[in-house]
Amino acid sequence: NLKLEKNVQKIEDGETIRDRYKITGVLGRGAQGEMLLALYQTTGGQVAIKRLAMATVSDWKAIELFEREGKVLSQLNHPAIPRYIETFHVEKENKQVEFYLVQEYVEGIGLEDAIRQGLRLTEKEVLQMMHEVLSILDYLHHLNPPVIHRDLKPSNLIRRPDGTLALVDFGAVQSAIQTSSAFSTVVGTSGYMPVEQIMGRAVPSSDLYSLAATIVHLLSGHHPADIPVERLQLQFHGLVTISEPLVEILDKMLEPNV
């Protein structure tokens, strides 16, 4: 019965991009870019726009990941994944280049914000959530080549007003299983990454580890990075009250040996 609210910094007189996207708010900011909320004047609907400025990126890898995200999103078609609209770049008057990725805006609240506001899920709710997220991962992992999200965590799961979940932020996505890790980049979030991903060898089941770590966070209220580890295994049993079958499932998903 919590009243969950999403933090959106409103903008009264925002800029208009490409004569069709009027910026109305800021959904989030990072070291190298920001996520904007905008009115798509062609349809009158809301869109989310990821903006990356060349001047703020630390290396070309950020641009490569940005372009990869757009390419992968353009090929996806799933009701729980934001619909891709377009990508483009704009050269500003100061000769600086900005890159844009436009996608469907998912209304709702990130589960990380929900946890911060006191959300704790029951086992029944967790099982429903697992069913939803596993269905999304099943779709992604059975594409050819498989798509690995690589950054599944509470903040990237949005609970819509109708209670269903959406998986967002494909900025770390890997669109194929690499046969060599020599040139791979470690992308992900501490606490939610399995050993093989830390070593640059993510595989589809790496997303299953991240899902289990997310579930432990939702059940316990403890960030996985703060939970004790023994022999690379997350020691969460004393922090949750759930049935033995679910404990066994989570243990298997969190098994260090892929």
PDB file of C-alpha atoms in Angstrom:
ATOM      1  CA  ASN A   1       0.000   0.000   0.000  1.00  0.00           C
ATOM      2  CA  LEU A   2       3.000   2.284  -0.386  1.00  0.00           C
ATOM      3  CA  LYS A   3       2.506   5.399  -2.471  1.00  0.00           C
ATOM      4  CA  LEU A   4       5.475   5.039  -4.773  1.00  0.00           C
ATOM      5  CA  GLU A   5       6.632   8.143  -6.597  1.00  0.00           C
ATOM      6  CA  LYS A   6       9.145   8.417  -9.408  1.00  0.00           C
ATOM      7  CA  ASN A   7      11.627  11.269  -9.170  1.00  0.00           C
ATOM      8  CA  VAL A   8      11.412  13.438 -12.287  1.00  0.00           C
ATOM      9  CA  GLN A   9      12.992  16.888 -12.376  1.00  0.00           C
ATOM     10  CA  LYS A  10      10.396  18.948 -14.261  1.00  0.00           C
ATOM     11  CA  ILE A  11      11.416  21.559 -16.824  1.00  0.00           C
ATOM     12  CA  GLU A  12       8.942  24.353 -17.542  1.00  0.00           C
ATOM     13  CA  ASP A  13      10.456  25.752 -20.749  1.00  0.00           C
ATOM     14  CA  GLY A  14      12.591  22.974 -22.131  1.00  0.00           C
ATOM     15  CA  GLU A  15      14.471  22.891 -25.406  1.00  0.00           C
ATOM     16  CA  THR A  16      13.110  21.291 -28.549  1.00  0.00           C
ATOM     17  CA  ILE A  17      15.291  18.739 -30.310  1.00  0.00           C
ATOM     18  CA  ARG A  18      14.982  18.118 -34.052  1.00  0.00           C
ATOM     19  CA  ASP A  19      11.819  20.239 -34.112  1.00  0.00           C
ATOM     20  CA  ARG A  20       9.760  17.367 -32.685  1.00  0.00           C
ATOM     21  CA  TYR A  21      10.939  16.446 -29.185  1.00  0.00           C
ATOM     22  CA  LYS A  22      10.125  19.036 -26.505  1.00  0.00           C
ATOM     23  CA  ILE A  23      12.084  18.315 -23.323  1.00  0.00           C
ATOM     24  CA  THR A  24       9.810  18.381 -20.256  1.00  0.00           C
ATOM     25  CA  GLY A  25      11.951  16.771 -17.552  1.00  0.00           C
ATOM     26  CA  VAL A  26      15.115  14.960 -16.521  1.00  0.00           C
ATOM     27  CA  LEU A  27      14.736  11.317 -15.527  1.00  0.00           C
ATOM     28  CA  GLY A  28      18.352  10.846 -14.503  1.00  0.00           C
ATOM     29  CA  ARG A  29      21.929  12.033 -14.969  1.00  0.00           C
ATOM     30  CA  GLY A  30      25.211  10.187 -15.084  1.00  0.00           C
ATOM     31  CA  ALA A  31      28.857  11.087 -15.506  1.00  0.00           C
ATOM     32  CA  GLN A  32      28.677  10.899 -19.300  1.00  0.00           C
ATOM     33  CA  GLY A  33      25.070  11.558 -20.210  1.00  0.00           C
ATOM     34  CA  GLU A  34      21.478  12.002 -19.127  1.00  0.00           C
ATOM     35  CA  MET A  35      18.021  10.535 -19.631  1.00  0.00           C
ATOM     36  CA  LEU A  36      15.409  13.084 -20.614  1.00  0.00           C
ATOM     37  CA  LEU A  37      11.622  13.030 -20.621  1.00  0.00           C
ATOM     38  CA  ALA A  38      10.122  14.641 -23.724  1.00  0.00           C
ATOM     39  CA  LEU A  39       6.869  15.254 -25.542  1.00  0.00           C
ATOM     40  CA  TYR A  40       6.900  13.686 -29.006  1.00  0.00           C
ATOM     41  CA  GLN A  41       5.055  16.451 -30.814  1.00  0.00           C
ATOM     42  CA  THR A  42       4.287  14.237 -33.823  1.00  0.00           C
ATOM     43  CA  THR A  43       2.091  11.918 -31.745  1.00  0.00           C
ATOM     44  CA  GLY A  44       1.516  13.885 -28.535  1.00  0.00           C
ATOM     45  CA  GLY A  45       2.942  11.012 -26.479  1.00  0.00           C
ATOM     46  CA  GLN A  46       5.845  10.937 -24.041  1.00  0.00           C
ATOM     47  CA  VAL A  47       9.256   9.512 -24.924  1.00  0.00           C
ATOM     48  CA  ALA A  48      12.513   8.905 -23.074  1.00  0.00           C
ATOM     49  CA  ILE A  49      15.645  10.296 -24.705  1.00  0.00           C
ATOM     50  CA  LYS A  50      19.153   9.235 -23.783  1.00  0.00           C
ATOM     51  CA  ARG A  51      21.633  12.020 -24.581  1.00  0.00           C
ATOM     52  CA  LEU A  52      25.385  11.526 -24.755  1.00  0.00           C
ATOM     53  CA  ALA A  53      27.662  14.496 -25.362  1.00  0.00           C
ATOM     54  CA  MET A  54      31.008  13.894 -27.051  1.00  0.00           C
ATOM     55  CA  ALA A  55      32.613  16.435 -24.720  1.00  0.00           C
ATOM     56  CA  THR A  56      31.706  14.405 -21.616  1.00  0.00           C
ATOM     57  CA  VAL A  57      32.734  10.888 -22.660  1.00  0.00           C
ATOM     58  CA  SER A  58      35.941   9.512 -21.208  1.00  0.00           C
ATOM     59  CA  ASP A  59      36.728   7.257 -24.183  1.00  0.00           C
ATOM     60  CA  TRP A  60      35.299   5.903 -27.425  1.00  0.00           C
ATOM     61  CA  LYS A  61      33.962   2.817 -25.639  1.00  0.00           C
ATOM     62  CA  ALA A  62      31.065   4.869 -24.283  1.00  0.00           C
ATOM     63  CA  ILE A  63      30.051   5.839 -27.817  1.00  0.00           C
ATOM     64  CA  GLU A  64      30.439   2.246 -29.013  1.00  0.00           C
ATOM     65  CA  LEU A  65      28.139   1.011 -26.231  1.00  0.00           C
ATOM     66  CA  PHE A  66      25.660   3.808 -27.001  1.00  0.00           C
ATOM     67  CA  GLU A  67      25.512   2.862 -30.679  1.00  0.00           C
ATOM     68  CA  ARG A  68      25.259  -0.840 -29.808  1.00  0.00           C
ATOM     69  CA  GLU A  69      22.307  -0.139 -27.526  1.00  0.00           C
ATOM     70  CA  GLY A  70      20.419   1.618 -30.328  1.00  0.00           C
ATOM     71  CA  LYS A  71      21.173  -1.141 -32.827  1.00  0.00           C
ATOM     72  CA  VAL A  72      20.031  -3.899 -30.471  1.00  0.00           C
ATOM     73  CA  LEU A  73      16.886  -2.045 -29.328  1.00  0.00           C
ATOM     74  CA  SER A  74      15.858  -1.464 -32.950  1.00  0.00           C
ATOM     75  CA  GLN A  75      15.719  -5.244 -33.423  1.00  0.00           C
ATOM     76  CA  LEU A  76      13.713  -6.079 -30.290  1.00  0.00           C
ATOM     77  CA  ASN A  77       9.965  -6.519 -30.091  1.00  0.00           C
ATOM     78  CA  HIS A  78       8.624  -7.410 -26.650  1.00  0.00           C
ATOM     79  CA  PRO A  79       5.845  -5.764 -24.587  1.00  0.00           C
ATOM     80  CA  ALA A  80       8.128  -5.497 -21.533  1.00  0.00           C
ATOM     81  CA  ILE A  81      10.958  -3.750 -23.406  1.00  0.00           C
ATOM     82  CA  PRO A  82      10.685  -0.044 -24.354  1.00  0.00           C
ATOM     83  CA  ARG A  83       9.923   0.401 -28.058  1.00  0.00           C
ATOM     84  CA  TYR A  84      12.779   1.877 -30.097  1.00  0.00           C
ATOM     85  CA  ILE A  85      11.956   5.057 -32.059  1.00  0.00           C
ATOM     86  CA  GLU A  86      15.179   6.417 -33.529  1.00  0.00           C
ATOM     87  CA  THR A  87      18.809   7.408 -33.016  1.00  0.00           C
ATOM     88  CA  PHE A  88      20.559  10.472 -34.404  1.00  0.00           C
ATOM     89  CA  HIS A  89      23.318  12.955 -33.652  1.00  0.00           C
ATOM     90  CA  VAL A  90      23.360  16.754 -33.619  1.00  0.00           C
ATOM     91  CA  GLU A  91      26.326  19.046 -34.172  1.00  0.00           C
ATOM     92  CA  LYS A  92      26.072  22.073 -31.911  1.00  0.00           C
ATOM     93  CA  GLU A  93      27.225  25.613 -32.723  1.00  0.00           C
ATOM     94  CA  ASN A  94      30.458  25.006 -30.787  1.00  0.00           C
ATOM     95  CA  LYS A  95      31.177  22.024 -33.082  1.00  0.00           C
ATOM     96  CA  GLN A  96      30.492  19.591 -30.241  1.00  0.00           C
ATOM     97  CA  VAL A  97      28.496  16.500 -31.209  1.00  0.00           C
ATOM     98  CA  GLU A  98      25.612  15.076 -29.146  1.00  0.00           C
ATOM     99  CA  PHE A  99      24.194  11.591 -29.667  1.00  0.00           C
ATOM    100  CA  TYR A 100      20.519  10.790 -29.045  1.00  0.00           C
ATOM    101  CA  LEU A 101      18.587   7.579 -28.541  1.00  0.00           C
ATOM    102  CA  VAL A 102      14.784   7.945 -28.486  1.00  0.00           C
ATOM    103  CA  GLN A 103      12.547   5.218 -27.116  1.00  0.00           C
ATOM    104  CA  GLU A 104       9.147   4.654 -25.587  1.00  0.00           C
ATOM    105  CA  TYR A 105       8.748   6.168 -22.115  1.00  0.00           C
ATOM    106  CA  VAL A 106       7.833   3.548 -19.525  1.00  0.00           C
ATOM    107  CA  GLU A 107       5.604   5.094 -16.895  1.00  0.00           C
ATOM    108  CA  GLY A 108       6.161   3.726 -13.405  1.00  0.00           C
ATOM    109  CA  ILE A 109       8.798   3.481 -10.693  1.00  0.00           C
ATOM    110  CA  GLY A 110      12.147   1.697 -10.630  1.00  0.00           C
ATOM    111  CA  LEU A 111      12.318  -1.069  -8.037  1.00  0.00           C
ATOM    112  CA  GLU A 112      15.425   0.573  -6.526  1.00  0.00           C
ATOM    113  CA  ASP A 113      13.369   3.674  -5.714  1.00  0.00           C
ATOM    114  CA  ALA A 114      10.624   1.384  -4.393  1.00  0.00           C
ATOM    115  CA  ILE A 115      13.102  -0.388  -2.078  1.00  0.00           C
ATOM    116  CA  ARG A 116      14.334   2.999  -0.851  1.00  0.00           C
ATOM    117  CA  GLN A 117      10.732   3.920  -0.056  1.00  0.00           C
ATOM    118  CA  GLY A 118      10.269   0.750   1.981  1.00  0.00           C
ATOM    119  CA  LEU A 119       9.032  -1.851  -0.486  1.00  0.00           C
ATOM    120  CA  ARG A 120       9.519  -5.478   0.573  1.00  0.00           C
ATOM    121  CA  LEU A 121       8.041  -8.284  -1.507  1.00  0.00           C
ATOM    122  CA  THR A 122       6.316 -11.412  -0.260  1.00  0.00           C
ATOM    123  CA  GLU A 123       7.365 -14.800  -1.625  1.00  0.00           C
ATOM    124  CA  LYS A 124       4.214 -14.909  -3.792  1.00  0.00           C
ATOM    125  CA  GLU A 125       5.068 -11.488  -5.257  1.00  0.00           C
ATOM    126  CA  VAL A 126       8.671 -12.571  -5.836  1.00  0.00           C
ATOM    127  CA  LEU A 127       7.549 -15.679  -7.734  1.00  0.00           C
ATOM    128  CA  GLN A 128       5.311 -13.550  -9.962  1.00  0.00           C
ATOM    129  CA  MET A 129       8.181 -11.156 -10.585  1.00  0.00           C
ATOM    130  CA  MET A 130      10.527 -14.043 -11.421  1.00  0.00           C
ATOM    131  CA  HIS A 131       7.993 -15.401 -13.906  1.00  0.00           C
ATOM    132  CA  GLU A 132       7.753 -12.014 -15.651  1.00  0.00           C
ATOM    133  CA  VAL A 133      11.484 -11.325 -15.794  1.00  0.00           C
ATOM    134  CA  LEU A 134      12.375 -14.878 -16.836  1.00  0.00           C
ATOM    135  CA  SER A 135       9.901 -14.534 -19.716  1.00  0.00           C
ATOM    136  CA  ILE A 136      11.762 -11.422 -20.882  1.00  0.00           C
ATOM    137  CA  LEU A 137      15.142 -13.127 -20.542  1.00  0.00           C
ATOM    138  CA  ASP A 138      13.835 -16.202 -22.359  1.00  0.00           C
ATOM    139  CA  TYR A 139      12.947 -13.960 -25.303  1.00  0.00           C
ATOM    140  CA  LEU A 140      16.329 -12.184 -25.279  1.00  0.00           C
ATOM    141  CA  HIS A 141      18.434 -15.312 -24.821  1.00  0.00           C
ATOM    142  CA  HIS A 142      16.710 -17.216 -27.631  1.00  0.00           C
ATOM    143  CA  LEU A 143      17.371 -14.549 -30.238  1.00  0.00           C
ATOM    144  CA  ASN A 144      20.038 -15.294 -32.823  1.00  0.00           C
ATOM    145  CA  PRO A 145      22.553 -14.243 -31.662  1.00  0.00           C
ATOM    146  CA  PRO A 146      21.446 -14.182 -27.999  1.00  0.00           C
ATOM    147  CA  VAL A 147      21.073 -10.772 -26.357  1.00  0.00           C
ATOM    148  CA  ILE A 148      22.584 -10.518 -22.863  1.00  0.00           C
ATOM    149  CA  HIS A 149      21.380  -7.534 -20.837  1.00  0.00           C
ATOM    150  CA  ARG A 150      24.405  -7.539 -18.447  1.00  0.00           C
ATOM    151  CA  ASP A 151      22.938  -4.929 -16.079  1.00  0.00           C
ATOM    152  CA  LEU A 152      19.784  -6.437 -14.618  1.00  0.00           C
ATOM    153  CA  LYS A 153      19.178  -4.797 -11.221  1.00  0.00           C
ATOM    154  CA  PRO A 154      16.303  -3.139  -9.322  1.00  0.00           C
ATOM    155  CA  SER A 155      16.754   0.308 -10.907  1.00  0.00           C
ATOM    156  CA  ASN A 156      16.405  -1.217 -14.396  1.00  0.00           C
ATOM    157  CA  LEU A 157      13.128  -2.932 -13.596  1.00  0.00           C
ATOM    158  CA  ILE A 158      10.178  -0.543 -13.796  1.00  0.00           C
ATOM    159  CA  ARG A 159       6.886  -1.383 -12.141  1.00  0.00           C
ATOM    160  CA  ARG A 160       4.116   0.096 -14.290  1.00  0.00           C
ATOM    161  CA  PRO A 161       0.876   1.472 -12.815  1.00  0.00           C
ATOM    162  CA  ASP A 162      -0.889  -1.807 -13.722  1.00  0.00           C
ATOM    163  CA  GLY A 163       1.704  -3.762 -11.719  1.00  0.00           C
ATOM    164  CA  THR A 164       3.529  -5.343 -14.676  1.00  0.00           C
ATOM    165  CA  LEU A 165       7.293  -4.986 -15.073  1.00  0.00           C
ATOM    166  CA  ALA A 166       9.426  -3.531 -17.846  1.00  0.00           C
ATOM    167  CA  LEU A 167      13.154  -4.085 -18.364  1.00  0.00           C
ATOM    168  CA  VAL A 168      14.994  -0.891 -19.334  1.00  0.00           C
ATOM    169  CA  ASP A 169      18.501   0.484 -19.961  1.00  0.00           C
ATOM    170  CA  PHE A 170      20.198  -1.701 -22.534  1.00  0.00           C
ATOM    171  CA  GLY A 171      23.370   0.410 -22.367  1.00  0.00           C
ATOM    172  CA  ALA A 172      25.441  -2.588 -21.246  1.00  0.00           C
ATOM    173  CA  VAL A 173      23.848  -5.025 -23.678  1.00  0.00           C
ATOM    174  CA  GLN A 174      25.961  -7.656 -25.411  1.00  0.00           C
ATOM    175  CA  SER A 175      24.451  -8.815 -28.681  1.00  0.00           C
ATOM    176  CA  ALA A 176      26.477 -11.987 -29.107  1.00  0.00           C
ATOM    177  CA  ILE A 177      28.412 -14.485 -27.046  1.00  0.00           C
ATOM    178  CA  GLN A 178      32.080 -13.656 -27.457  1.00  0.00           C
ATOM    179  CA  THR A 179      34.428 -16.530 -28.173  1.00  0.00           C
ATOM    180  CA  SER A 180      37.368 -14.536 -26.810  1.00  0.00           C
ATOM    181  CA  SER A 181      37.536 -12.152 -23.866  1.00  0.00           C
ATOM    182  CA  ALA A 182      40.720 -10.474 -25.084  1.00  0.00           C
ATOM    183  CA  PHE A 183      38.929  -7.335 -26.251  1.00  0.00           C
ATOM    184  CA  SER A 184      35.818  -7.464 -24.059  1.00  0.00           C
ATOM    185  CA  THR A 185      34.829  -4.683 -21.678  1.00  0.00           C
ATOM    186  CA  VAL A 186      33.561  -5.313 -18.163  1.00  0.00           C
ATOM    187  CA  VAL A 187      30.163  -3.645 -17.917  1.00  0.00           C
ATOM    188  CA  GLY A 188      27.644  -4.051 -15.104  1.00  0.00           C
ATOM    189  CA  THR A 189      26.977  -3.119 -11.499  1.00  0.00           C
ATOM    190  CA  SER A 190      28.868  -4.339  -8.442  1.00  0.00           C
ATOM    191  CA  GLY A 191      26.890  -6.880  -6.437  1.00  0.00           C
ATOM    192  CA  TYR A 192      24.766  -7.990  -9.374  1.00  0.00           C
ATOM    193  CA  MET A 193      27.581  -9.339 -11.592  1.00  0.00           C
ATOM    194  CA  PRO A 194      28.674 -12.994 -11.517  1.00  0.00           C
ATOM    195  CA  VAL A 195      32.321 -14.006 -11.640  1.00  0.00           C
ATOM    196  CA  GLU A 196      32.396 -14.745 -15.374  1.00  0.00           C
ATOM    197  CA  GLN A 197      30.990 -11.304 -16.179  1.00  0.00           C
ATOM    198  CA  ILE A 198      33.603  -9.600 -14.001  1.00  0.00           C
ATOM    199  CA  MET A 199      36.167 -11.442 -16.120  1.00  0.00           C
ATOM    200  CA  GLY A 200      34.553 -10.177 -19.329  1.00  0.00           C
ATOM    201  CA  ARG A 201      32.951 -13.515 -20.246  1.00  0.00           C
ATOM    202  CA  ALA A 202      29.236 -12.878 -19.844  1.00  0.00           C
ATOM    203  CA  VAL A 203      26.874 -15.594 -21.074  1.00  0.00           C
ATOM    204  CA  PRO A 204      23.051 -15.702 -21.044  1.00  0.00           C
ATOM    205  CA  SER A 205      22.942 -17.332 -17.602  1.00  0.00           C
ATOM    206  CA  SER A 206      24.895 -14.344 -16.242  1.00  0.00           C
ATOM    207  CA  ASP A 207      21.566 -12.496 -16.391  1.00  0.00           C
ATOM    208  CA  LEU A 208      20.058 -15.230 -14.192  1.00  0.00           C
ATOM    209  CA  TYR A 209      22.653 -14.479 -11.505  1.00  0.00           C
ATOM    210  CA  SER A 210      21.736 -10.788 -11.690  1.00  0.00           C
ATOM    211  CA  LEU A 211      18.040 -11.631 -11.360  1.00  0.00           C
ATOM    212  CA  ALA A 212      18.693 -13.747  -8.261  1.00  0.00           C
ATOM    213  CA  ALA A 213      20.806 -10.974  -6.693  1.00  0.00           C
ATOM    214  CA  THR A 214      17.968  -8.542  -7.439  1.00  0.00           C
ATOM    215  CA  ILE A 215      15.447 -10.857  -5.758  1.00  0.00           C
ATOM    216  CA  VAL A 216      17.652 -11.208  -2.670  1.00  0.00           C
ATOM    217  CA  HIS A 217      17.807  -7.399  -2.499  1.00  0.00           C
ATOM    218  CA  LEU A 218      14.007  -7.136  -2.758  1.00  0.00           C
ATOM    219  CA  LEU A 219      13.445  -9.809  -0.101  1.00  0.00           C
ATOM    220  CA  SER A 220      16.054  -8.646   2.385  1.00  0.00           C
ATOM    221  CA  GLY A 221      16.419  -4.918   1.812  1.00  0.00           C
ATOM    222  CA  HIS A 222      20.204  -5.437   1.688  1.00  0.00           C
ATOM    223  CA  HIS A 223      22.253  -4.522  -1.383  1.00  0.00           C
ATOM    224  CA  PRO A 224      24.051  -7.681  -2.584  1.00  0.00           C
ATOM    225  CA  ALA A 225      27.410  -5.885  -2.402  1.00  0.00           C
ATOM    226  CA  ASP A 226      26.824  -5.539   1.363  1.00  0.00           C
ATOM    227  CA  ILE A 227      25.971  -9.219   1.950  1.00  0.00           C
ATOM    228  CA  PRO A 228      28.786 -11.518   3.173  1.00  0.00           C
ATOM    229  CA  VAL A 229      30.369 -13.863   0.632  1.00  0.00           C
ATOM    230  CA  GLU A 230      32.033 -17.230   1.224  1.00  0.00           C
ATOM    231  CA  ARG A 231      33.907 -18.931  -1.611  1.00  0.00           C
ATOM    232  CA  LEU A 232      32.287 -16.444  -4.001  1.00  0.00           C
ATOM    233  CA  GLN A 233      28.772 -17.515  -2.859  1.00  0.00           C
ATOM    234  CA  LEU A 234      26.336 -14.899  -1.510  1.00  0.00           C
ATOM    235  CA  GLN A 235      25.393 -15.737   2.101  1.00  0.00           C
ATOM    236  CA  PHE A 236      21.811 -14.463   2.166  1.00  0.00           C
ATOM    237  CA  HIS A 237      19.941 -17.255   4.007  1.00  0.00           C
ATOM    238  CA  GLY A 238      19.814 -15.508   7.381  1.00  0.00           C
ATOM    239  CA  LEU A 239      18.470 -12.297   5.823  1.00  0.00           C
ATOM    240  CA  VAL A 240      15.285 -13.686   4.244  1.00  0.00           C
ATOM    241  CA  THR A 241      12.249 -15.703   5.331  1.00  0.00           C
ATOM    242  CA  ILE A 242      11.245 -17.853   2.380  1.00  0.00           C
ATOM    243  CA  SER A 243      10.479 -21.493   1.593  1.00  0.00           C
ATOM    244  CA  GLU A 244      13.263 -24.034   1.176  1.00  0.00           C
ATOM    245  CA  PRO A 245      12.478 -24.652  -2.539  1.00  0.00           C
ATOM    246  CA  LEU A 246      12.929 -20.939  -3.311  1.00  0.00           C
ATOM    247  CA  VAL A 247      16.172 -20.872  -1.289  1.00  0.00           C
ATOM    248  CA  GLU A 248      17.444 -23.773  -3.403  1.00  0.00           C
ATOM    249  CA  ILE A 249      16.477 -22.040  -6.654  1.00  0.00           C
ATOM    250  CA  LEU A 250      18.235 -18.813  -5.627  1.00  0.00           C
ATOM    251  CA  ASP A 251      21.320 -20.755  -4.494  1.00  0.00           C
ATOM    252  CA  LYS A 252      21.546 -22.404  -7.905  1.00  0.00           C
ATOM    253  CA  MET A 253      21.093 -19.084  -9.732  1.00  0.00           C
ATOM    254  CA  LEU A 254      23.815 -17.558  -7.540  1.00  0.00           C
ATOM    255  CA  GLU A 255      26.208 -20.484  -7.968  1.00  0.00           C
ATOM    256  CA  PRO A 256      29.681 -19.101  -8.855  1.00  0.00           C
ATOM    257  CA  ASN A 257      30.327 -21.953 -11.293  1.00  0.00           C
ATOM    258  CA  VAL A 258      28.414 -20.940 -14.428  1.00  0.00           C
TER     259      VAL A 258
END
